[in-house]
Short mmCIF file of C-alpha atoms in Angstrom, two decimals:
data_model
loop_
_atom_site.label_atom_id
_atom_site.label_comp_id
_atom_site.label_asym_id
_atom_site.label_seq_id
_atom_site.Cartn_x
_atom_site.Cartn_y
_atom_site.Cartn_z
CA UNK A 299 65.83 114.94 74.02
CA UNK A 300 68.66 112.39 72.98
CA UNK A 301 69.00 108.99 74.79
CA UNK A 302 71.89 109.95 76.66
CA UNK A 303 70.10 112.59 78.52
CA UNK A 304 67.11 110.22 78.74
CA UNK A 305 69.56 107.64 80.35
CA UNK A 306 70.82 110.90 83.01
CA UNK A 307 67.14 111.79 83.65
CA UNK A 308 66.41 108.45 84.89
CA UNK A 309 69.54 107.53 86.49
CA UNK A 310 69.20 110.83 88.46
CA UNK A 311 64.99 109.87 89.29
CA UNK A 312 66.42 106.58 90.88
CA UNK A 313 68.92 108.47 93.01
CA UNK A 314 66.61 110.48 94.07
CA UNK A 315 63.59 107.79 95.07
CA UNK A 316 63.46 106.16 98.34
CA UNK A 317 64.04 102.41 98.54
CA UNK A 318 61.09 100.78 100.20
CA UNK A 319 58.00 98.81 99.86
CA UNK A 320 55.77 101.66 98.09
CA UNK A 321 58.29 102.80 95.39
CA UNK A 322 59.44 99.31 94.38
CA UNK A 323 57.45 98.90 91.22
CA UNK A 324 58.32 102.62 90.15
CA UNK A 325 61.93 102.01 90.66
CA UNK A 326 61.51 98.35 88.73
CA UNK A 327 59.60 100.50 85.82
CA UNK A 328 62.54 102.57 85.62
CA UNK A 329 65.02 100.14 86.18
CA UNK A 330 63.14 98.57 82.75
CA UNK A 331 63.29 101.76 81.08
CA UNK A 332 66.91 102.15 81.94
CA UNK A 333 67.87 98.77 80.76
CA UNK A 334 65.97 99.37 77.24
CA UNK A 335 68.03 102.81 76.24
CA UNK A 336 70.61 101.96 76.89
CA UNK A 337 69.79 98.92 74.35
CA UNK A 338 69.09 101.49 71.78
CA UNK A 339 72.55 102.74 72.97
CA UNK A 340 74.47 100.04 71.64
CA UNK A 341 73.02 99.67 68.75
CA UNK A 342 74.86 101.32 65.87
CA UNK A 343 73.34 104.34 64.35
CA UNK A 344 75.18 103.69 60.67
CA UNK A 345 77.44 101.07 59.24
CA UNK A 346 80.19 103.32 58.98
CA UNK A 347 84.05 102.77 58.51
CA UNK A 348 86.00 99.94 60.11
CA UNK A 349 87.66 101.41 63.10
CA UNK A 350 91.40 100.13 62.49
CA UNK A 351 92.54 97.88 65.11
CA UNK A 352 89.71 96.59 67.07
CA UNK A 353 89.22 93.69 64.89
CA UNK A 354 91.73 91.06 66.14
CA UNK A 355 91.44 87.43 65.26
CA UNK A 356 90.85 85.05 68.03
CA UNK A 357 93.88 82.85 67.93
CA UNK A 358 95.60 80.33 71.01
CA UNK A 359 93.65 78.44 73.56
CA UNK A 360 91.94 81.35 75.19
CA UNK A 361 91.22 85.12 75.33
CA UNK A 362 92.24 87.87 77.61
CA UNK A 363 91.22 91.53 77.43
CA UNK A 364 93.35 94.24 80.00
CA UNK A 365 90.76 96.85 80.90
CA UNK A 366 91.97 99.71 83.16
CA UNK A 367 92.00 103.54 82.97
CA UNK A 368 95.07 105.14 81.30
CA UNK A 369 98.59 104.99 82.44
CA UNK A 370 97.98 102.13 85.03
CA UNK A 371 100.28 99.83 83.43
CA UNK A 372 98.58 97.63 80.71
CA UNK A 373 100.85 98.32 78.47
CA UNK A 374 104.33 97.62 80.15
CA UNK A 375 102.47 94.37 81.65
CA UNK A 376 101.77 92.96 78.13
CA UNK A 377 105.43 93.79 77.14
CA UNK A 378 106.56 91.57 79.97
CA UNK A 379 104.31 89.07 79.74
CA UNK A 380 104.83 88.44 76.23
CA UNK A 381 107.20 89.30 73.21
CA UNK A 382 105.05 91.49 71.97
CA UNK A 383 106.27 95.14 72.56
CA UNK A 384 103.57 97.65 72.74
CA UNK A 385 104.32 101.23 73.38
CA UNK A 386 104.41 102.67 76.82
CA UNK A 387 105.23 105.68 78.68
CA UNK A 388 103.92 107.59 81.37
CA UNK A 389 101.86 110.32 79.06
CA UNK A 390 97.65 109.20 78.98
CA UNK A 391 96.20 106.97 75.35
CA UNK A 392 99.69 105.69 74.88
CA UNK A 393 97.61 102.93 73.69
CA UNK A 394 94.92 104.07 70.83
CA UNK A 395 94.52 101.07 68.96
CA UNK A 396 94.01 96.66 70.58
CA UNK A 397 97.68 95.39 70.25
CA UNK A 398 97.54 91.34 70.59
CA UNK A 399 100.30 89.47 72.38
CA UNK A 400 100.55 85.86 73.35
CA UNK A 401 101.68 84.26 76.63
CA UNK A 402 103.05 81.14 76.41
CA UNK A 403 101.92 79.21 79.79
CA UNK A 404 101.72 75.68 80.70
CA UNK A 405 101.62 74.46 76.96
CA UNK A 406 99.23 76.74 76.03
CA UNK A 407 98.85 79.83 73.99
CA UNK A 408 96.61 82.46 76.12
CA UNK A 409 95.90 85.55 73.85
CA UNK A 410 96.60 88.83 75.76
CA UNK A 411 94.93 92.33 74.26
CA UNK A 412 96.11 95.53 75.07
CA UNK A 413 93.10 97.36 74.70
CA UNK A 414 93.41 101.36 74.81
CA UNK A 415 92.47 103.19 78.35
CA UNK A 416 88.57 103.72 79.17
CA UNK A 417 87.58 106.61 80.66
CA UNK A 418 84.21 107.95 82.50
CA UNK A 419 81.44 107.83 79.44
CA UNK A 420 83.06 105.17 77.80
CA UNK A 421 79.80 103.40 77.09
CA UNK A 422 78.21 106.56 75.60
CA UNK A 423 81.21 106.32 73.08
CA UNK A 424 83.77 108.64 74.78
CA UNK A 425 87.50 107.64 73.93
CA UNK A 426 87.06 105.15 71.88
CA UNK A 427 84.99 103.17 74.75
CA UNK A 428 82.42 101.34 72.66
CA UNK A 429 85.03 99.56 70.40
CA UNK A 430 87.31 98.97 73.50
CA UNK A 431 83.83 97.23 75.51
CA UNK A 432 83.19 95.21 72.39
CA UNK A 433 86.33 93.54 72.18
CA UNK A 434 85.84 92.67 75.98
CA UNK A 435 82.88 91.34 75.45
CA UNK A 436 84.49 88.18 72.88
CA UNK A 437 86.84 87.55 75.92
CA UNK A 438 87.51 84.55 78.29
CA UNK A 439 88.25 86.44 81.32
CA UNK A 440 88.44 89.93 81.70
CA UNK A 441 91.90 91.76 83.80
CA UNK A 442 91.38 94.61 85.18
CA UNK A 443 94.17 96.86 85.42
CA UNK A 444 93.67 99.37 88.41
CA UNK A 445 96.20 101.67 90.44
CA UNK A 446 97.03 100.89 93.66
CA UNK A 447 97.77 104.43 94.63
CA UNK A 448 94.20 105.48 93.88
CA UNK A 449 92.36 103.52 95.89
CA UNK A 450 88.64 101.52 95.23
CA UNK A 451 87.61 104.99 92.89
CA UNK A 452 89.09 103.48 89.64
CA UNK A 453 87.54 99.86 90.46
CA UNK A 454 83.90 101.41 91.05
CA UNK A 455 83.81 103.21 87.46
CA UNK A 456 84.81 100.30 85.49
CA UNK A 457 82.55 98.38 86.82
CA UNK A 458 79.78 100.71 86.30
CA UNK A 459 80.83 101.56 82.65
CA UNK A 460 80.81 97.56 81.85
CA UNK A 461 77.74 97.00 83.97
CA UNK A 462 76.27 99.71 81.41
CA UNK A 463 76.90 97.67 78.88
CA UNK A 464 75.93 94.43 79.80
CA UNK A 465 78.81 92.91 80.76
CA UNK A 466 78.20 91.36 84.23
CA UNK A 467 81.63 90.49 86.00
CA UNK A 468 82.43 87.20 88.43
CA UNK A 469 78.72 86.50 88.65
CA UNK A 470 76.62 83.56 87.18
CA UNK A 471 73.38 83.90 84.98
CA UNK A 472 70.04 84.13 86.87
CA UNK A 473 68.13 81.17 87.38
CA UNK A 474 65.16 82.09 85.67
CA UNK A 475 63.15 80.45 83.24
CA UNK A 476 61.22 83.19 80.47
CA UNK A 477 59.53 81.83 77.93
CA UNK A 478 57.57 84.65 75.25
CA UNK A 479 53.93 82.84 74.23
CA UNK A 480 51.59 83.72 71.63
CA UNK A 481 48.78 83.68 74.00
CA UNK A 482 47.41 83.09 77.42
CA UNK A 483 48.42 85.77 79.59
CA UNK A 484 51.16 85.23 81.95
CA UNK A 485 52.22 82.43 83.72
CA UNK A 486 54.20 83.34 86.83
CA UNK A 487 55.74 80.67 89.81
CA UNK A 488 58.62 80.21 91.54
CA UNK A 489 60.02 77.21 93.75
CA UNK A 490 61.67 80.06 96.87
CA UNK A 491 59.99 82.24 98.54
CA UNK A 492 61.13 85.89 96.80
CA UNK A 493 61.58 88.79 98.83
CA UNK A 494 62.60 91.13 95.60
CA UNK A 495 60.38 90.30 93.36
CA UNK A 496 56.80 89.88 92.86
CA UNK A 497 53.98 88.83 90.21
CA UNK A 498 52.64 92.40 89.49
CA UNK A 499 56.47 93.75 89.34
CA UNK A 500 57.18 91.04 86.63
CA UNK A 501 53.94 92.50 84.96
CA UNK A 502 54.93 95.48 85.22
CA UNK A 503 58.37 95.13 83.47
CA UNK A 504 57.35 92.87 80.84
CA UNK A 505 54.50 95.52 79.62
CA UNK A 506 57.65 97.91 79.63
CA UNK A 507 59.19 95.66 76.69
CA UNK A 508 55.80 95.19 75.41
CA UNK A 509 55.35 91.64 76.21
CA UNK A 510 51.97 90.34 77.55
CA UNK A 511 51.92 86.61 77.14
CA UNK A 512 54.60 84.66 78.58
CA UNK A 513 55.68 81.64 81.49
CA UNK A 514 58.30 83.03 84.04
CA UNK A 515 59.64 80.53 87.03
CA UNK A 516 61.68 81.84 89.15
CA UNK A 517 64.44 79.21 90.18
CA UNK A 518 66.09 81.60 92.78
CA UNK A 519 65.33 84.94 94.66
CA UNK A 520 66.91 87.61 92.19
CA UNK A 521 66.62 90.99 91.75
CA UNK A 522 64.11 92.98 89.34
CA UNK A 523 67.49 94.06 87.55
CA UNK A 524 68.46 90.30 87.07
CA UNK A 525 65.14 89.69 85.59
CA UNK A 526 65.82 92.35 82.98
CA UNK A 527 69.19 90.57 82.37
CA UNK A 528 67.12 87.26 81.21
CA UNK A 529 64.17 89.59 79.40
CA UNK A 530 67.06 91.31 77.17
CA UNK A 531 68.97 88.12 77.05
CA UNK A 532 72.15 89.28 75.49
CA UNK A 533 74.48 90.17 78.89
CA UNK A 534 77.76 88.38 79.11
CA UNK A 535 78.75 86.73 82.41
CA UNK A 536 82.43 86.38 83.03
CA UNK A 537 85.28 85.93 85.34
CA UNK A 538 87.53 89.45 85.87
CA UNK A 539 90.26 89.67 88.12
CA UNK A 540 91.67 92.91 89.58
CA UNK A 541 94.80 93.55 89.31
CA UNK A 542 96.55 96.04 91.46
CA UNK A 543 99.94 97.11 89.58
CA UNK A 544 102.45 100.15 91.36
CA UNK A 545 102.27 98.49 94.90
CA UNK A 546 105.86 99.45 95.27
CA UNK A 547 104.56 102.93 95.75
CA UNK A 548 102.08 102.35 98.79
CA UNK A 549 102.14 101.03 102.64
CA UNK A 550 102.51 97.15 103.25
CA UNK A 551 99.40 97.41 105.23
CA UNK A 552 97.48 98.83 102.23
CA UNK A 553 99.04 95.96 100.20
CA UNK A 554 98.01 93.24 102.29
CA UNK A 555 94.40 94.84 102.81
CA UNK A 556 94.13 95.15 98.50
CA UNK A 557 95.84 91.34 98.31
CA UNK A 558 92.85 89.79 100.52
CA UNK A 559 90.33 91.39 98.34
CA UNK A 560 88.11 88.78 96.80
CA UNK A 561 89.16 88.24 93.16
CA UNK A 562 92.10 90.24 93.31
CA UNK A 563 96.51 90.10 92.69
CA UNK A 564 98.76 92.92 94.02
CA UNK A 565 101.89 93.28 91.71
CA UNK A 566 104.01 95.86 90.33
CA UNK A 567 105.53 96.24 87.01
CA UNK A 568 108.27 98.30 87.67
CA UNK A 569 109.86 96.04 89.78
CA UNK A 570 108.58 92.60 88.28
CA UNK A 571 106.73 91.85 91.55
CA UNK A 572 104.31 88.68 91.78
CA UNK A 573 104.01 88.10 88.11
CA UNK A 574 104.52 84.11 88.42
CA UNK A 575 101.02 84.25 91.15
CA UNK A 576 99.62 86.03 88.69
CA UNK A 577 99.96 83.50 85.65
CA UNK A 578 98.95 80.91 87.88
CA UNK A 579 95.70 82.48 88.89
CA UNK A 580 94.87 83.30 85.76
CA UNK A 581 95.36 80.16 84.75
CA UNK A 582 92.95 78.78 87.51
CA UNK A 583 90.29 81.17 86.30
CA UNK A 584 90.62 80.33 82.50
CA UNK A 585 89.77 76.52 83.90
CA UNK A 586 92.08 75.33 81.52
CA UNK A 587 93.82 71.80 81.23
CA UNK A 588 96.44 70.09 79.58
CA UNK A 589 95.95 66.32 78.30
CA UNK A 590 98.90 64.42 77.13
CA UNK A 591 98.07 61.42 74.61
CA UNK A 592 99.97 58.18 74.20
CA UNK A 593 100.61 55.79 71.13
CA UNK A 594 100.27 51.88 72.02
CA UNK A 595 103.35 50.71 73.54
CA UNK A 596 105.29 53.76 73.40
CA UNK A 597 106.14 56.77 76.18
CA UNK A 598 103.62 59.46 76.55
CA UNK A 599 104.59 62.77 74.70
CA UNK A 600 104.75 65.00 77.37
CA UNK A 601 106.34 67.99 74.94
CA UNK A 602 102.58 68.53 73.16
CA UNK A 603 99.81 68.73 75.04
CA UNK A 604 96.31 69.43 74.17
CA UNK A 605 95.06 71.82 75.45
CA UNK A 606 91.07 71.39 76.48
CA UNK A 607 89.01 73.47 78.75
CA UNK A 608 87.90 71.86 82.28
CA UNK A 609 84.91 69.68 82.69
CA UNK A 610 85.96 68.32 79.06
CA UNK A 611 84.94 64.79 78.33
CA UNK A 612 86.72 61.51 76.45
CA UNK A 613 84.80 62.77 73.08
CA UNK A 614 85.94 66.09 73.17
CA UNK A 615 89.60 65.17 73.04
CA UNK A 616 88.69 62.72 70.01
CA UNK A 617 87.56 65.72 68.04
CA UNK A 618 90.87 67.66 68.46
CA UNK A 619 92.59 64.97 68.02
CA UNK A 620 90.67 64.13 64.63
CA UNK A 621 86.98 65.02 63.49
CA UNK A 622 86.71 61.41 61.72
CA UNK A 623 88.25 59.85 65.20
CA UNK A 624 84.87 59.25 67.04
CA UNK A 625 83.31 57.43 64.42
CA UNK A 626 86.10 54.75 65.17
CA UNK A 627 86.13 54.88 68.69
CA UNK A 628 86.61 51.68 70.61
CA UNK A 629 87.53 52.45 73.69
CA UNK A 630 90.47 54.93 75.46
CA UNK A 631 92.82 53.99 78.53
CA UNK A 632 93.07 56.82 80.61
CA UNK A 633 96.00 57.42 83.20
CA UNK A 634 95.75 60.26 85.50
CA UNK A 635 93.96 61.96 88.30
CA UNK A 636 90.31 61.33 87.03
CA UNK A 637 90.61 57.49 87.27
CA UNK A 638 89.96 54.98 89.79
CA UNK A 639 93.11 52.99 88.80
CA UNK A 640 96.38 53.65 86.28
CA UNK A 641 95.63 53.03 83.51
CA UNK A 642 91.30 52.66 83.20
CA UNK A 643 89.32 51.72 80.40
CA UNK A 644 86.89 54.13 79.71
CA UNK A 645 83.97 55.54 77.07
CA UNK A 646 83.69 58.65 75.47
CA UNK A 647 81.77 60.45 78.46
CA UNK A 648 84.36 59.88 80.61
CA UNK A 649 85.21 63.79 82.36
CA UNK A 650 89.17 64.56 81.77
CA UNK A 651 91.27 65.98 84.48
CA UNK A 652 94.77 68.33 84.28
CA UNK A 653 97.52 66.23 83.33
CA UNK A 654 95.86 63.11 82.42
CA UNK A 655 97.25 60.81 79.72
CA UNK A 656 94.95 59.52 77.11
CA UNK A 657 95.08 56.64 74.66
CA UNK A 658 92.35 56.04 72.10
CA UNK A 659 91.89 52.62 70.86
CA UNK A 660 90.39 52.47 67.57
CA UNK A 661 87.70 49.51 65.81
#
């Protein structure tokens, strides 16, 4: 028996057993077992040719990757969002190989991948999928391309093909701590009360992966699938945001029901609909900002910024301003949002803001 029909065998067991208090470890035991072929999955057999086209150098401030399943319109959307003109027409795999394209936004360069249509079985390999999944996975943020026309269907596969994977979309790594020992059993607390989890269903999972000595503390009440997430360790947590293209061709009712969806834009290609909302949401997403620096007693230069991610601090601009800057660091007078007063003195901890102007005083 192959892995694949392993991986149906169980996924068809847990459809079939009940949820509830007596099947829990069984279904966390298969869960495990689930988790760890489709591990084996991923893993590839031979290192055979380099598929043409997947391998795209990272390049610009940030990464996007358009998911979606054929003909929904990732194609025309990266010809209009940047000058890049990749092939479209209204014929399935248009697309058969990642075409790169760069929008220009706010200063900076956001790299947009046109990544060929996935269809059902994509993380088994079908159509291309495990290249396509693999080149999500190096992404910032993850757009998902769906069809308004067709409903949640389209929305509900992707996310079970990427789930598959290990790709875990707008939700934040488990607060768990695991810790493998060498010896002493295991260790097992946690600091809430957990209604999901329990001490002999940890036990049970971690014998799965063969793993008998170890310190687990639970920060948070997850799931038995979120502990697997921390056991395998190498799922990707990022931001996606749905995008609903052809709303030209359905009710205004459905459009404002899709349009208050969590995480999700409603525009249309054809008719160059809500394009601008969407740049600027994607922008908010990518947490991006823009720092403008100053030379003493001269005018900002507002026509270069830097472009930093948010959260970023005083020495993080030094470094992309100049590695060897740091080491001379005196002080930096900061004008912007993220001071008290125009312009501050500040150290190299001090958190940047969007917009902010920046000038570095050297020994």
């Amino acid at each position: 028996m192959g892995i694949t029909e392993k991986i149906g065998e169980i996924e068809r067991e847990i459809a079939r057993t009940q949820k509830n208090k007596a099947t829990e470890y069984h279904l966390g035991l298969l869960k495990a077992k689930l988790a760890k072929y489709r591990a084996q999955l991923l893993e590839p057999k031979t290192a055979g040719a380099k598929g043409d086209g997947f391998d795209v150098m990272k390049s610009g401030d940030a990464r996007v990757a358009l998911i979606g399943f054929p003909s929904v319109g990732k194609s025309t959307f990266l010809s209009l969002m940047t000058s890049t003109a990749s092939e479209a027409a209204s014929y399935e795999f248009t697309t058969l190989t990642c075409i790169p394209g760069v929008i220009e936004y706010k200063g900076a360069n956001i790299q947009l991948l046109d990544l060929p249509g996935i269809i059902e079985g994509a993380a088994q390999g079908k159509g291309r999928g495990r290249q396509v999944i693999a080149v999500a996975r190096t992404a910032d943020v993850v757009i998902m391309m769906l069809d308004a026309t067709k409903g949640e269907v389209q929305k509900e596969l992707l996310e079970k093909e990427l789930e598959s994977v290990g790709i875990r979309l707008n939700r934040s790594k488990p607060n768990i701590y695991f810790k493998p020992k060498k010896g002493g059993g295991l260790s097992f607390n946690s600091t809430v009360p957990l209604t999901m989890c329990s001490e002999k269903l940890v036990q049970l999972i971690l014998h799965e992966y063969k793993i008998f000595n170890a310190e687990v503390l639970f920060r948070e009440d997850s799931t038995p699938d979120e502990f697997i997430d921390v056991i395998v360790g190498n799922r990707v947590y990022m931001p996606c945001l749905y995008v609903y293209n052809k709303v030209d061709q359905i009710s205004i009712e459905e459009v404002d029901r899709l349009a208050h969806v969590p995480n999700s834009v409603v525009i249309s290609c054809g008719m160059k609909l809500n394009l601008d909302y969407l740049l600027e949401t994607l922008w908010e997403y990518l947490a991006l900002i823009c720092i403008y620096t100053k030379k003493r007693g001269e005018r900002p230069d507002f026509s270069d910024a830097i472009i930093m991610r948010r959260a970023a601090s005083v020495e993080h601009v030094c470094h992309r301003i100049h590695r060897t800057l740091v080491g001379q660091f005196k002080y930096a007078l900061v004008w912007g949002t993220s001071t008290k007063y125009s312009p501050q003195r500040v150290g190299l901890t001090h958190i940047m803001e969007h917009e902010d102007v920046i000038q570095v005083v050297k020994k």
